[in-house]
mmCIF file of N, CA and C in Angstrom:
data_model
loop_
_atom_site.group_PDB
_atom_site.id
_atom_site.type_symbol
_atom_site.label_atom_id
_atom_site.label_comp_id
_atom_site.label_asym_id
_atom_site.label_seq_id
_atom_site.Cartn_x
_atom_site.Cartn_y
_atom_site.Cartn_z
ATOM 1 N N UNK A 1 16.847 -58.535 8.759
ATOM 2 C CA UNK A 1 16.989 -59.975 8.752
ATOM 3 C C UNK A 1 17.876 -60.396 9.918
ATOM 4 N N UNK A 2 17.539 -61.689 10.458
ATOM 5 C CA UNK A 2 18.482 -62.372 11.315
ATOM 6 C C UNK A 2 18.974 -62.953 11.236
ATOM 7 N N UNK A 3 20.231 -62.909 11.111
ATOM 8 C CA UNK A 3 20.685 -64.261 10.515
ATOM 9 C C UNK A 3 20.807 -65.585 11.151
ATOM 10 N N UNK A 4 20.537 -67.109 10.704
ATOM 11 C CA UNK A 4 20.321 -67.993 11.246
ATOM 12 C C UNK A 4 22.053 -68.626 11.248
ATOM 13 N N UNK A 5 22.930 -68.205 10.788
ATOM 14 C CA UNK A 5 24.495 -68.940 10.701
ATOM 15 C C UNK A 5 25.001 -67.487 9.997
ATOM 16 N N UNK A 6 26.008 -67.872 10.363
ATOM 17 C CA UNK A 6 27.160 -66.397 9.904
ATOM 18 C C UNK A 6 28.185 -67.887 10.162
ATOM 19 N N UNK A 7 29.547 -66.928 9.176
ATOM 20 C CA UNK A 7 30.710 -67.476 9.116
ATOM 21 C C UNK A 7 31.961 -66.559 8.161
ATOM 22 N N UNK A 8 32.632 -66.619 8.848
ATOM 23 C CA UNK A 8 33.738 -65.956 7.852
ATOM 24 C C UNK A 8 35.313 -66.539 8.077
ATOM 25 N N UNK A 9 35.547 -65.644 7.239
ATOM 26 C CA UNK A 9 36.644 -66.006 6.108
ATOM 27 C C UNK A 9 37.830 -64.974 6.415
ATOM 28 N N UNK A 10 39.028 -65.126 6.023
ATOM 29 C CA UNK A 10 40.147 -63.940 5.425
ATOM 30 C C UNK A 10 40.657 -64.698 4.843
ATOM 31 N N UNK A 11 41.465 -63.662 3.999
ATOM 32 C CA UNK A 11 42.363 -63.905 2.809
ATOM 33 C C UNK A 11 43.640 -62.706 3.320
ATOM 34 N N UNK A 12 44.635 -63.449 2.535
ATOM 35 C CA UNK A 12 45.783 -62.746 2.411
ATOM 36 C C UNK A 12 46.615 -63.169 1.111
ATOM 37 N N UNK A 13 47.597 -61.800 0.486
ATOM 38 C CA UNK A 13 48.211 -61.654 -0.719
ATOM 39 C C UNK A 13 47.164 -61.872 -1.973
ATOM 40 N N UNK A 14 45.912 -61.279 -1.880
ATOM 41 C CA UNK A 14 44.990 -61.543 -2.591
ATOM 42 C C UNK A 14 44.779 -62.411 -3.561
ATOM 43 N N UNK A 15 44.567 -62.127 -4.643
ATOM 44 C CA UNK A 15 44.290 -63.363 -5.814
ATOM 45 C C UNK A 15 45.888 -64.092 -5.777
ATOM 46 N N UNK A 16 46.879 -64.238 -5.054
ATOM 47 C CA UNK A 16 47.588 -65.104 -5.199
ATOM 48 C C UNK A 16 48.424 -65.097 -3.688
ATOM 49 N N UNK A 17 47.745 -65.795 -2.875
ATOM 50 C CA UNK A 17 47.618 -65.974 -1.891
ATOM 51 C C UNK A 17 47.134 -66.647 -1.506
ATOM 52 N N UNK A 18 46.373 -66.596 0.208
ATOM 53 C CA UNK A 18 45.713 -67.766 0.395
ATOM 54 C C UNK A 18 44.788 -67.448 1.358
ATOM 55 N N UNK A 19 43.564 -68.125 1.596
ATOM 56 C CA UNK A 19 41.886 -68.305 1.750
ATOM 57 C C UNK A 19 41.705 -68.960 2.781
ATOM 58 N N UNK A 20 40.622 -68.822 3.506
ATOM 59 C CA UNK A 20 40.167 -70.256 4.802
ATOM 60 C C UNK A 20 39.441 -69.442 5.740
ATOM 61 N N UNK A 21 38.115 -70.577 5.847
ATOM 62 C CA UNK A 21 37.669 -69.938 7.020
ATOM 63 C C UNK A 21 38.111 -69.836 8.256
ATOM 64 N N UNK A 22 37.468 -68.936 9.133
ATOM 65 C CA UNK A 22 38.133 -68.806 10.210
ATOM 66 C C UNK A 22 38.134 -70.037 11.382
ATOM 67 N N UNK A 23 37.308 -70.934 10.865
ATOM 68 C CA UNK A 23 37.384 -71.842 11.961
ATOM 69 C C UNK A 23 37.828 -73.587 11.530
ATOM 70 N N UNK A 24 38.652 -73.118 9.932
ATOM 71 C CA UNK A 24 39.768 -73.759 9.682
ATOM 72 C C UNK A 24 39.457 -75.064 8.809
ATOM 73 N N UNK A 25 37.904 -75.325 8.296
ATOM 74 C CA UNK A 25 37.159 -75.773 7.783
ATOM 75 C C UNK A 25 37.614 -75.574 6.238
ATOM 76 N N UNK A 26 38.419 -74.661 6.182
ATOM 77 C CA UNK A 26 37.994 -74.103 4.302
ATOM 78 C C UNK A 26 39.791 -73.751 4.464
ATOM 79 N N UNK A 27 40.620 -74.153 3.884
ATOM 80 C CA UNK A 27 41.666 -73.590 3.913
ATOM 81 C C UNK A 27 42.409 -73.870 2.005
ATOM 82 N N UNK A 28 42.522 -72.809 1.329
ATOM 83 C CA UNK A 28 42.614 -73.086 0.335
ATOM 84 C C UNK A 28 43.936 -71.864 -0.736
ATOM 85 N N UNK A 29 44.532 -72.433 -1.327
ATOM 86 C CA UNK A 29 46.129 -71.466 -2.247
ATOM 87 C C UNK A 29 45.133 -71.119 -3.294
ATOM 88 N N UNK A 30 45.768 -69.303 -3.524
ATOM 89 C CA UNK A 30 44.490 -69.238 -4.390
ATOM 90 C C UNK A 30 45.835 -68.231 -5.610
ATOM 91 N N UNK A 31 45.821 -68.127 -6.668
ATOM 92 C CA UNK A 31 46.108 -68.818 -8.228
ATOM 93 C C UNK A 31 45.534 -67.627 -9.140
ATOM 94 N N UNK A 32 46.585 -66.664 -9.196
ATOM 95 C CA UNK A 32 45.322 -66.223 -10.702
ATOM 96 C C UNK A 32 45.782 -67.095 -11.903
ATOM 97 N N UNK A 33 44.318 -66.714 -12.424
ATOM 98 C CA UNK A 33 44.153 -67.327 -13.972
ATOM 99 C C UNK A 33 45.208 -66.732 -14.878
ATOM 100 N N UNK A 34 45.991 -67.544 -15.689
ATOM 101 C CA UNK A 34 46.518 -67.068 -17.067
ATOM 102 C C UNK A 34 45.682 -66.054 -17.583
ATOM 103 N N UNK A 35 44.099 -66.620 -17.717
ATOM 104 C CA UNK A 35 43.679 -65.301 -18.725
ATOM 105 C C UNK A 35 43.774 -63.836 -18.022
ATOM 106 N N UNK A 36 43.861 -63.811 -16.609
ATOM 107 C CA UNK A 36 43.900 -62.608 -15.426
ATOM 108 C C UNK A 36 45.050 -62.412 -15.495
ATOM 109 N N UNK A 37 46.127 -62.322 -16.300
ATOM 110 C CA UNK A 37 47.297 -62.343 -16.702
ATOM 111 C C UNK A 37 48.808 -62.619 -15.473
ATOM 112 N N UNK A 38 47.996 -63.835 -14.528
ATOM 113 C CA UNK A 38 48.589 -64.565 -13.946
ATOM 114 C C UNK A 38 49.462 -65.996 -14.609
ATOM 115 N N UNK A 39 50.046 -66.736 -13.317
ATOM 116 C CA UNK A 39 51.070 -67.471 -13.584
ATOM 117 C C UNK A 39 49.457 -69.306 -14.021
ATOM 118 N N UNK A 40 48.722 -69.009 -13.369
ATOM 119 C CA UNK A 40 47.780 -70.016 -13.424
ATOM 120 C C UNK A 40 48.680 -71.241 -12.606
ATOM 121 N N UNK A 41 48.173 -72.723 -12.809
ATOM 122 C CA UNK A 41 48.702 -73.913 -12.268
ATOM 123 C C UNK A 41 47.826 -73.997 -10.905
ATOM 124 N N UNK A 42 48.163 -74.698 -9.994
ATOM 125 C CA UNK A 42 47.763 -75.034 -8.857
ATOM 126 C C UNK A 42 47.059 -73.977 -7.802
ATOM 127 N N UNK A 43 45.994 -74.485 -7.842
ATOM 128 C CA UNK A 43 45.210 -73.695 -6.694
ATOM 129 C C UNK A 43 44.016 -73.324 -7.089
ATOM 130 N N UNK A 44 43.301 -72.057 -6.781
ATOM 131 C CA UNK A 44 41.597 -71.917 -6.625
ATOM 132 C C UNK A 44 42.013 -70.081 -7.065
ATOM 133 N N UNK A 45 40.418 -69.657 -7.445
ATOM 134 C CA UNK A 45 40.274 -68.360 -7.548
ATOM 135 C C UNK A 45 38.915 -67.956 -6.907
ATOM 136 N N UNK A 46 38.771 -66.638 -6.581
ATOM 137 C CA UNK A 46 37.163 -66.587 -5.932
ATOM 138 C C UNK A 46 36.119 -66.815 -6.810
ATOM 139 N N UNK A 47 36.535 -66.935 -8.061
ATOM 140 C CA UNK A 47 35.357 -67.337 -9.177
ATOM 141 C C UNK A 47 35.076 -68.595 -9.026
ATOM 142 N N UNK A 48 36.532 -69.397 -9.058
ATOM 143 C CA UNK A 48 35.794 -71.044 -8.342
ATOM 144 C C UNK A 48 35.038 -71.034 -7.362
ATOM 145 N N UNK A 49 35.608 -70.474 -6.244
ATOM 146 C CA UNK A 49 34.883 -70.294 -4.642
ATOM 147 C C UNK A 49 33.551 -69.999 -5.070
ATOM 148 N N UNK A 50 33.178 -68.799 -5.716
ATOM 149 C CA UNK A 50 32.149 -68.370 -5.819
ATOM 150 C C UNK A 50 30.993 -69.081 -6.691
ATOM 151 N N UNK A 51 31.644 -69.706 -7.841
ATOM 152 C CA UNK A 51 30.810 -70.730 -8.781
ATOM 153 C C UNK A 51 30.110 -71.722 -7.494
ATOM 154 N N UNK A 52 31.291 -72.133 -6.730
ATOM 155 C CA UNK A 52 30.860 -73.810 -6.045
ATOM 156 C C UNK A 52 29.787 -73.147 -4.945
ATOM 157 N N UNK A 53 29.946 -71.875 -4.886
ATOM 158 C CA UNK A 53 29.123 -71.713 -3.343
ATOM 159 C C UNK A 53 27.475 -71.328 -4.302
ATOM 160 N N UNK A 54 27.456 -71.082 -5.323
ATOM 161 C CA UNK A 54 26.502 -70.684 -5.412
ATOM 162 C C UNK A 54 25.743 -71.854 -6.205
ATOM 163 N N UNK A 55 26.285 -72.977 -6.818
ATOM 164 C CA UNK A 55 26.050 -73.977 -7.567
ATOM 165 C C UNK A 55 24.820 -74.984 -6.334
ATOM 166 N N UNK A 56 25.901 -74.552 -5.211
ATOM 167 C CA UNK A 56 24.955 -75.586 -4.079
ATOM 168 C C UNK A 56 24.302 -74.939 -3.404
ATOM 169 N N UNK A 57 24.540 -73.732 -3.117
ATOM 170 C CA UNK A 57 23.462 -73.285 -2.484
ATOM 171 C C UNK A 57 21.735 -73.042 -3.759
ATOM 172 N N UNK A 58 22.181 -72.747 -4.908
ATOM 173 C CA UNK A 58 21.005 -72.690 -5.933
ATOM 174 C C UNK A 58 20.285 -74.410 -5.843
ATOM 175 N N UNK A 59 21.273 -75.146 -5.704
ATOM 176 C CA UNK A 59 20.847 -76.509 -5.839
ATOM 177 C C UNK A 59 19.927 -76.993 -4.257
ATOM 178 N N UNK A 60 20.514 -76.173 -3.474
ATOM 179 C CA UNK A 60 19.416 -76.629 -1.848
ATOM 180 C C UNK A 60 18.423 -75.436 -1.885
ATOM 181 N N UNK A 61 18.243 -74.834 -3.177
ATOM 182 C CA UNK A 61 17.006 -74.088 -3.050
ATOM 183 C C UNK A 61 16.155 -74.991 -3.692
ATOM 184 N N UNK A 62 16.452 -75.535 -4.637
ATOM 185 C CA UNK A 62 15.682 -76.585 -5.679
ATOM 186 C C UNK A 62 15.303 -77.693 -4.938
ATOM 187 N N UNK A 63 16.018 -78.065 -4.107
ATOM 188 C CA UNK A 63 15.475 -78.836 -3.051
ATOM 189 C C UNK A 63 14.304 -78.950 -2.265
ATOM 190 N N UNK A 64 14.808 -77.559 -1.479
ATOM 191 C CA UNK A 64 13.435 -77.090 -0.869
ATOM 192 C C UNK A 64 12.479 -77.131 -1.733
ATOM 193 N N UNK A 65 12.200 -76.372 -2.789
ATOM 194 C CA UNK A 65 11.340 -75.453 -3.572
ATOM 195 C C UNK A 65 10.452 -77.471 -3.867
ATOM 196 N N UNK A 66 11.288 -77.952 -4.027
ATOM 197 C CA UNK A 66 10.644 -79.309 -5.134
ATOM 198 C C UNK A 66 9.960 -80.103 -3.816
ATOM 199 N N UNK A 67 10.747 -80.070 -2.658
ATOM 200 C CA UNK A 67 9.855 -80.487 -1.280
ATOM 201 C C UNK A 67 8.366 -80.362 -0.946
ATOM 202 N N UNK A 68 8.530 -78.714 -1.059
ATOM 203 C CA UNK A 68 7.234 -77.391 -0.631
ATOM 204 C C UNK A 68 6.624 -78.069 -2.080
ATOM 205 N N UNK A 69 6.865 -78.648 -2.697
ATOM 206 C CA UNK A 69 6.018 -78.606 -4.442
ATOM 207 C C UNK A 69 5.396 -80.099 -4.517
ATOM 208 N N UNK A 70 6.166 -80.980 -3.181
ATOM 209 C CA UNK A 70 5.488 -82.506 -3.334
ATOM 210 C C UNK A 70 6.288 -83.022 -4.729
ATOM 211 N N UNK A 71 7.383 -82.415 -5.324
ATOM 212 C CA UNK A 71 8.311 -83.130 -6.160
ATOM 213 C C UNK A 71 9.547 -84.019 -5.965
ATOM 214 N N UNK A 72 9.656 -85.137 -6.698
ATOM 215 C CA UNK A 72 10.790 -85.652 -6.259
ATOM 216 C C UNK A 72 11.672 -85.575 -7.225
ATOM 217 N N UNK A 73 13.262 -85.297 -7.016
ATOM 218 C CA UNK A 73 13.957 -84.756 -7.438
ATOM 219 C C UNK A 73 14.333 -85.841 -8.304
ATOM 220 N N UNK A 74 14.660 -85.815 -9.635
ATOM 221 C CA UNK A 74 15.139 -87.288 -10.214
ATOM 222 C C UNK A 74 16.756 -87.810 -10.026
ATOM 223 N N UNK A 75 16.663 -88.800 -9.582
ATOM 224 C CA UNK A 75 18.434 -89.418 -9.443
ATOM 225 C C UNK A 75 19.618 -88.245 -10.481
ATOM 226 N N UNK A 76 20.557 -88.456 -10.353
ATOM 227 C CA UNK A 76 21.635 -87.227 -11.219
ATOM 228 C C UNK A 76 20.932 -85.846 -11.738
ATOM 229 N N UNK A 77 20.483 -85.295 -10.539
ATOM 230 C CA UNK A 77 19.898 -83.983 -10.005
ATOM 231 C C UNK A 77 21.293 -83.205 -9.874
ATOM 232 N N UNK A 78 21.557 -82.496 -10.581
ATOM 233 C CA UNK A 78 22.490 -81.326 -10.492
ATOM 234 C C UNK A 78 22.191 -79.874 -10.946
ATOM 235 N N UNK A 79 23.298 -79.136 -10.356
ATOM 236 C CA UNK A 79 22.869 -77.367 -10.626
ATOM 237 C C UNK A 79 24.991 -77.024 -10.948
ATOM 238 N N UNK A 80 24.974 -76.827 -11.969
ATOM 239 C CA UNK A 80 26.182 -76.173 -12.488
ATOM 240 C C UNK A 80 26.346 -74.558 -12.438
ATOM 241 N N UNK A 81 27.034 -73.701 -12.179
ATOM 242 C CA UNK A 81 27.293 -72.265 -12.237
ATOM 243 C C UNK A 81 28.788 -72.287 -12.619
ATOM 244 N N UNK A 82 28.404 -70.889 -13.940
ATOM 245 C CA UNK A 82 29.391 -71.157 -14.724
ATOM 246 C C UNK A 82 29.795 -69.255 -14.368
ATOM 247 N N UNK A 83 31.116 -68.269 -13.463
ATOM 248 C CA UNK A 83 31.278 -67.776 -13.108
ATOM 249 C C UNK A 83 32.276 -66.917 -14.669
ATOM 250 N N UNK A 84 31.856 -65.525 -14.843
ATOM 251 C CA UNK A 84 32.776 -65.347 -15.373
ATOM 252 C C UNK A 84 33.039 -63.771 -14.977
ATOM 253 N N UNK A 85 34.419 -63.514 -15.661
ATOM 254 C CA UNK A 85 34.625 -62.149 -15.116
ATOM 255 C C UNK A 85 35.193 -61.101 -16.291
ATOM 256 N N UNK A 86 35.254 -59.620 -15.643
ATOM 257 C CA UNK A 86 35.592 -58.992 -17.126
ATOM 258 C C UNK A 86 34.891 -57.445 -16.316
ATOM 259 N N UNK A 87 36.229 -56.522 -17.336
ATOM 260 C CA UNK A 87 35.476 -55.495 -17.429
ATOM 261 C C UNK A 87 34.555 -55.205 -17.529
ATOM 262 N N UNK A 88 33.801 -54.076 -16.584
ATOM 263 C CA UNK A 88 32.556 -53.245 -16.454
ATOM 264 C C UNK A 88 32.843 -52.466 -17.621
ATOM 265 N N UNK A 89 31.484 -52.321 -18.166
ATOM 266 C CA UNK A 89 31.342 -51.524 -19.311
ATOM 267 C C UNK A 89 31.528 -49.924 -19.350
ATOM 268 N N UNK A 90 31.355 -49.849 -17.301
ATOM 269 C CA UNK A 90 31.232 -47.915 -17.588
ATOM 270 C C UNK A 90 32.464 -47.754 -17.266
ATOM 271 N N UNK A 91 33.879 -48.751 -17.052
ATOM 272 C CA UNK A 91 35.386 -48.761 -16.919
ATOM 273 C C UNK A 91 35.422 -48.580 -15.225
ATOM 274 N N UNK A 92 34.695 -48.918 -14.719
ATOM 275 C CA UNK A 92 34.916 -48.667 -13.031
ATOM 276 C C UNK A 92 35.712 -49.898 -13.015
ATOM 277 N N UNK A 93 36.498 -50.503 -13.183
ATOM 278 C CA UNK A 93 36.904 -51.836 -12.468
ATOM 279 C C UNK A 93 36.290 -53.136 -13.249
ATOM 280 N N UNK A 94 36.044 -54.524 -12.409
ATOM 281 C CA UNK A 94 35.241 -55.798 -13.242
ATOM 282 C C UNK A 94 33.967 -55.949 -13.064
ATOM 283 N N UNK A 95 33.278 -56.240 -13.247
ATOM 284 C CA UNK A 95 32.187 -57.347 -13.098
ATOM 285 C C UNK A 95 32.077 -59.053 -13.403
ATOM 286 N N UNK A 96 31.130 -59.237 -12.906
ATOM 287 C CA UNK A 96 30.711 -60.637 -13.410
ATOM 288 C C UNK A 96 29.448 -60.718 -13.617
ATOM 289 N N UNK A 97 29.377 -61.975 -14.752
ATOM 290 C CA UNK A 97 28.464 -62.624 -14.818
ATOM 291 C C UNK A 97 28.385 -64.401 -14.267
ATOM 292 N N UNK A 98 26.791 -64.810 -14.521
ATOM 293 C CA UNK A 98 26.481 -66.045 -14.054
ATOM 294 C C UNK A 98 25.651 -66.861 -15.006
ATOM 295 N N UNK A 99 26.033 -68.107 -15.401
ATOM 296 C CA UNK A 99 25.204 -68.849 -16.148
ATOM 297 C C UNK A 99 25.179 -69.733 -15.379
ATOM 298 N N UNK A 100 23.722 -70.207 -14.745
ATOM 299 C CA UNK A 100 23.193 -71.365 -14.237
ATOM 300 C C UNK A 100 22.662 -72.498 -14.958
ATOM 301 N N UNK A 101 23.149 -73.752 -14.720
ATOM 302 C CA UNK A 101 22.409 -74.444 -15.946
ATOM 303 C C UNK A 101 22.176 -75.766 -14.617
ATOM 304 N N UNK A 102 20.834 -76.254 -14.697
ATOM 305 C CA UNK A 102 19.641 -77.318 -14.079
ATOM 306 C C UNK A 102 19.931 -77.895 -14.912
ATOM 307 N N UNK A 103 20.429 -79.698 -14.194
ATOM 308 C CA UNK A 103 19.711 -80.799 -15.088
ATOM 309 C C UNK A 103 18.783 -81.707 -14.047
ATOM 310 N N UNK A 104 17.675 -81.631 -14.462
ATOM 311 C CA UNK A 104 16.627 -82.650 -13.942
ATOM 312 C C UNK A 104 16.347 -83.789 -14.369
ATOM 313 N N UNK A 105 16.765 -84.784 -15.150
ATOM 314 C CA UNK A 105 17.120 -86.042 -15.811
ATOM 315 C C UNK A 105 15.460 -86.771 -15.855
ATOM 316 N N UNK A 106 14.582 -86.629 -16.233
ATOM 317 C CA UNK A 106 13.841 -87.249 -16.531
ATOM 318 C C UNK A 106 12.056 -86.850 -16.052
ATOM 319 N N UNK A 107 12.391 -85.404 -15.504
ATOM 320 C CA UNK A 107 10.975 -84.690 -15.233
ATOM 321 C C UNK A 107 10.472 -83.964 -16.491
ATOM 322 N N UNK A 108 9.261 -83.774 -16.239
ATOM 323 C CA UNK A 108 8.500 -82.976 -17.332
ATOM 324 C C UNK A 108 8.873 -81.546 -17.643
ATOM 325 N N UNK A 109 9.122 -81.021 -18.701
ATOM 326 C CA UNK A 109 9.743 -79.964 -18.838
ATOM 327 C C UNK A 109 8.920 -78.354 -17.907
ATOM 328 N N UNK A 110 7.726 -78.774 -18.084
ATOM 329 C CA UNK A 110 7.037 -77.345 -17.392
ATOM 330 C C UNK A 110 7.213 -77.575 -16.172
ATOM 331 N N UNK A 111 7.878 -78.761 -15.478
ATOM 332 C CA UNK A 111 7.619 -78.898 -14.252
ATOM 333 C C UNK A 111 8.846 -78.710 -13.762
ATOM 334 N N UNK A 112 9.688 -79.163 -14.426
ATOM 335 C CA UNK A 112 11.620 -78.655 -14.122
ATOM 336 C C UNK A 112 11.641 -76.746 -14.335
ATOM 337 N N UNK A 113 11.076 -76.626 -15.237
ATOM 338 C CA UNK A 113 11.178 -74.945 -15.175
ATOM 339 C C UNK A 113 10.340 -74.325 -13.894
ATOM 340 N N UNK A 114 9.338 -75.031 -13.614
ATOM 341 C CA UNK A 114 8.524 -74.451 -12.664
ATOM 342 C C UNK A 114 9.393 -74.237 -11.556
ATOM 343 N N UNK A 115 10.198 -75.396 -10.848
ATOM 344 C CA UNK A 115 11.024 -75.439 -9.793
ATOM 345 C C UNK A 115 12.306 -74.728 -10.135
ATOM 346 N N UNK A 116 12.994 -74.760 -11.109
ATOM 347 C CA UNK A 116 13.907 -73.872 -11.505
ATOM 348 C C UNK A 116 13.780 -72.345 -11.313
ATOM 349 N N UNK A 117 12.413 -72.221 -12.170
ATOM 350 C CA UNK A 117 12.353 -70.755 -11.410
ATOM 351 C C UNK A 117 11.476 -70.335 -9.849
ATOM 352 N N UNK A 118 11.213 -71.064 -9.262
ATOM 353 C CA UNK A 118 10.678 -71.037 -8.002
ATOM 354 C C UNK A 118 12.098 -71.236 -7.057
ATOM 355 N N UNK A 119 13.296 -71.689 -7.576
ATOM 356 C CA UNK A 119 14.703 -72.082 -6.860
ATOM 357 C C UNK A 119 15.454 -70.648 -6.926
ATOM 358 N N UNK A 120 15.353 -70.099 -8.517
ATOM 359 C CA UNK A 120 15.786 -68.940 -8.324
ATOM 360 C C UNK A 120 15.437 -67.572 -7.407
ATOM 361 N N UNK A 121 14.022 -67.824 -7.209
ATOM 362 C CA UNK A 121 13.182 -66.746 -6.067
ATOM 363 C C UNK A 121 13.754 -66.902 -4.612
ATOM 364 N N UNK A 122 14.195 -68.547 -4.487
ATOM 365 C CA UNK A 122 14.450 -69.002 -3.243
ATOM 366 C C UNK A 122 15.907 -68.468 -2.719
ATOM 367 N N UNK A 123 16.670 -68.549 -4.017
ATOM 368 C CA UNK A 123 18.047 -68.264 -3.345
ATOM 369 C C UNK A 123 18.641 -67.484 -3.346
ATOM 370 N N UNK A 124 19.268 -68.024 -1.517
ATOM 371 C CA UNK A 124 19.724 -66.447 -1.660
ATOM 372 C C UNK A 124 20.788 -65.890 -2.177
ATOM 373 N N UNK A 125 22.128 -66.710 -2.837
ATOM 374 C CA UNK A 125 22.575 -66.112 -3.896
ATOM 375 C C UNK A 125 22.275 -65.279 -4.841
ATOM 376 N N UNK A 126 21.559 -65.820 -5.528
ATOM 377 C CA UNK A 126 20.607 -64.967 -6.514
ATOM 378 C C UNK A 126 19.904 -63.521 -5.677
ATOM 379 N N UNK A 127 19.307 -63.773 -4.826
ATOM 380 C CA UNK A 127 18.603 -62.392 -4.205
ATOM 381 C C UNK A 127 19.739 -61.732 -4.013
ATOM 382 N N UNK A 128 21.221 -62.012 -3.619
ATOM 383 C CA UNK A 128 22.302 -60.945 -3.288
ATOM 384 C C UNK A 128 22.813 -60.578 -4.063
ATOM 385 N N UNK A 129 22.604 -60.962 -5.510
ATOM 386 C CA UNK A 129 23.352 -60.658 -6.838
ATOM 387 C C UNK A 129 22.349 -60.039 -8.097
ATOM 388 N N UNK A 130 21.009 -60.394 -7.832
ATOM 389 C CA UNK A 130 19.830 -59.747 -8.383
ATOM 390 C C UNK A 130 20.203 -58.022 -8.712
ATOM 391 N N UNK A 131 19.804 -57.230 -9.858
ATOM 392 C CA UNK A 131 20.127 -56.323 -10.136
ATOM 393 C C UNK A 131 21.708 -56.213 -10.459
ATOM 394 N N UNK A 132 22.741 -56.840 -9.954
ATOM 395 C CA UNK A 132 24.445 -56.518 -10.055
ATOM 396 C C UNK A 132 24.875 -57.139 -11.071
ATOM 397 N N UNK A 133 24.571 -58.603 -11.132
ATOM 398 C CA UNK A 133 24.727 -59.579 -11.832
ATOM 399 C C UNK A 133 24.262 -60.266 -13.104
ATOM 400 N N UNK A 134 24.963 -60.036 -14.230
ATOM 401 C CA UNK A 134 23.640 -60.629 -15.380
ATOM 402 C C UNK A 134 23.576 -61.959 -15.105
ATOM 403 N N UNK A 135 22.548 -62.669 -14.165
ATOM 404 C CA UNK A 135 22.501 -64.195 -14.381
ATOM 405 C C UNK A 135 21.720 -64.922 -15.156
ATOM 406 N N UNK A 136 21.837 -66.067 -16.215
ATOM 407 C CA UNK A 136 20.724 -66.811 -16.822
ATOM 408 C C UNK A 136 20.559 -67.875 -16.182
ATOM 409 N N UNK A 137 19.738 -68.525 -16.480
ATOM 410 C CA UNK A 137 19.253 -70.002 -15.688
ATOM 411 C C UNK A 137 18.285 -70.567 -16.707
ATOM 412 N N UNK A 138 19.268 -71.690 -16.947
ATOM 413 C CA UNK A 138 18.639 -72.541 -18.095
ATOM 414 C C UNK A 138 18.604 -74.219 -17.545
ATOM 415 N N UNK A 139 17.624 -74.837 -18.181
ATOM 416 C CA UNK A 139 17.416 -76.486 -18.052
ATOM 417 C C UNK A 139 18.608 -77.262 -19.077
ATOM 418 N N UNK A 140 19.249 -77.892 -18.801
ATOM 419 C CA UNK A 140 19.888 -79.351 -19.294
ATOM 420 C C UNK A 140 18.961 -79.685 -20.081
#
């Protein structure tokens, strides 16, 4: 593959520390969670990062996908990702999971699933997390 945009990032003092891309666009204090048996309060975690990046990028696949489909997207068109984390079961370290949840506010139901799952084929979140990741993807 070629890639059409690249961009990156560093971090420092890891989960409680701080984030930003390199070209100063993204600069963000990052916070563990109380339940990560951090101090919590102010700031971000890569599960946020990672929820929001994949919420919109799943959501400009649905885009496309409903374009290529001659669909129009209905007004309060959203894509939620709900990020969670937790021990791996074989004790190597964490994993995550992903719950995606589509609301299409007023399309026909076979036709919101149709693009829903034609969005999931599309993105590439999903294609980089496919097999690693238990993700669901459900309609509003």
């Amino acid at each position: 593959m070629q890639p059409l945009y690249t961009t990156t990032a560093s971090a420092s003092g890891g989960r409680e520390g701080t984030a930003g891309t390199d070209d100063g666009n993204l600069s963000v204090s990052l916070v563990m969670p109380k339940e990560l048996g951090g101090p919590g309060g102010d700031g971000t975690n890569p599960e946020q990062l990672f929820a929001t990046g994949y919420a919109a990028c799943f959501h400009s696949a649905l885009k496309m996908v409903a374009g290529m489909s001659k669909v129009k997207l209905p007004e309060g068109a959203k894509t939620s990702a709900e990020i969670g984390i937790g021990k791996r079961e074989d004790g190597q370290g964490s994993g995550l999971t992903a719950a995606l949840t589509v609301t299409l506010p007023g399309l026909e139901g076979d036709v919101a699933d149709d693009l829903i799952a034609k969005a999931h084929a599309a993105c590439p979140y999903s294609a980089a997390i496919k097999g690693n990741v238990d993700v669901t993807v459900s309609r509003a």
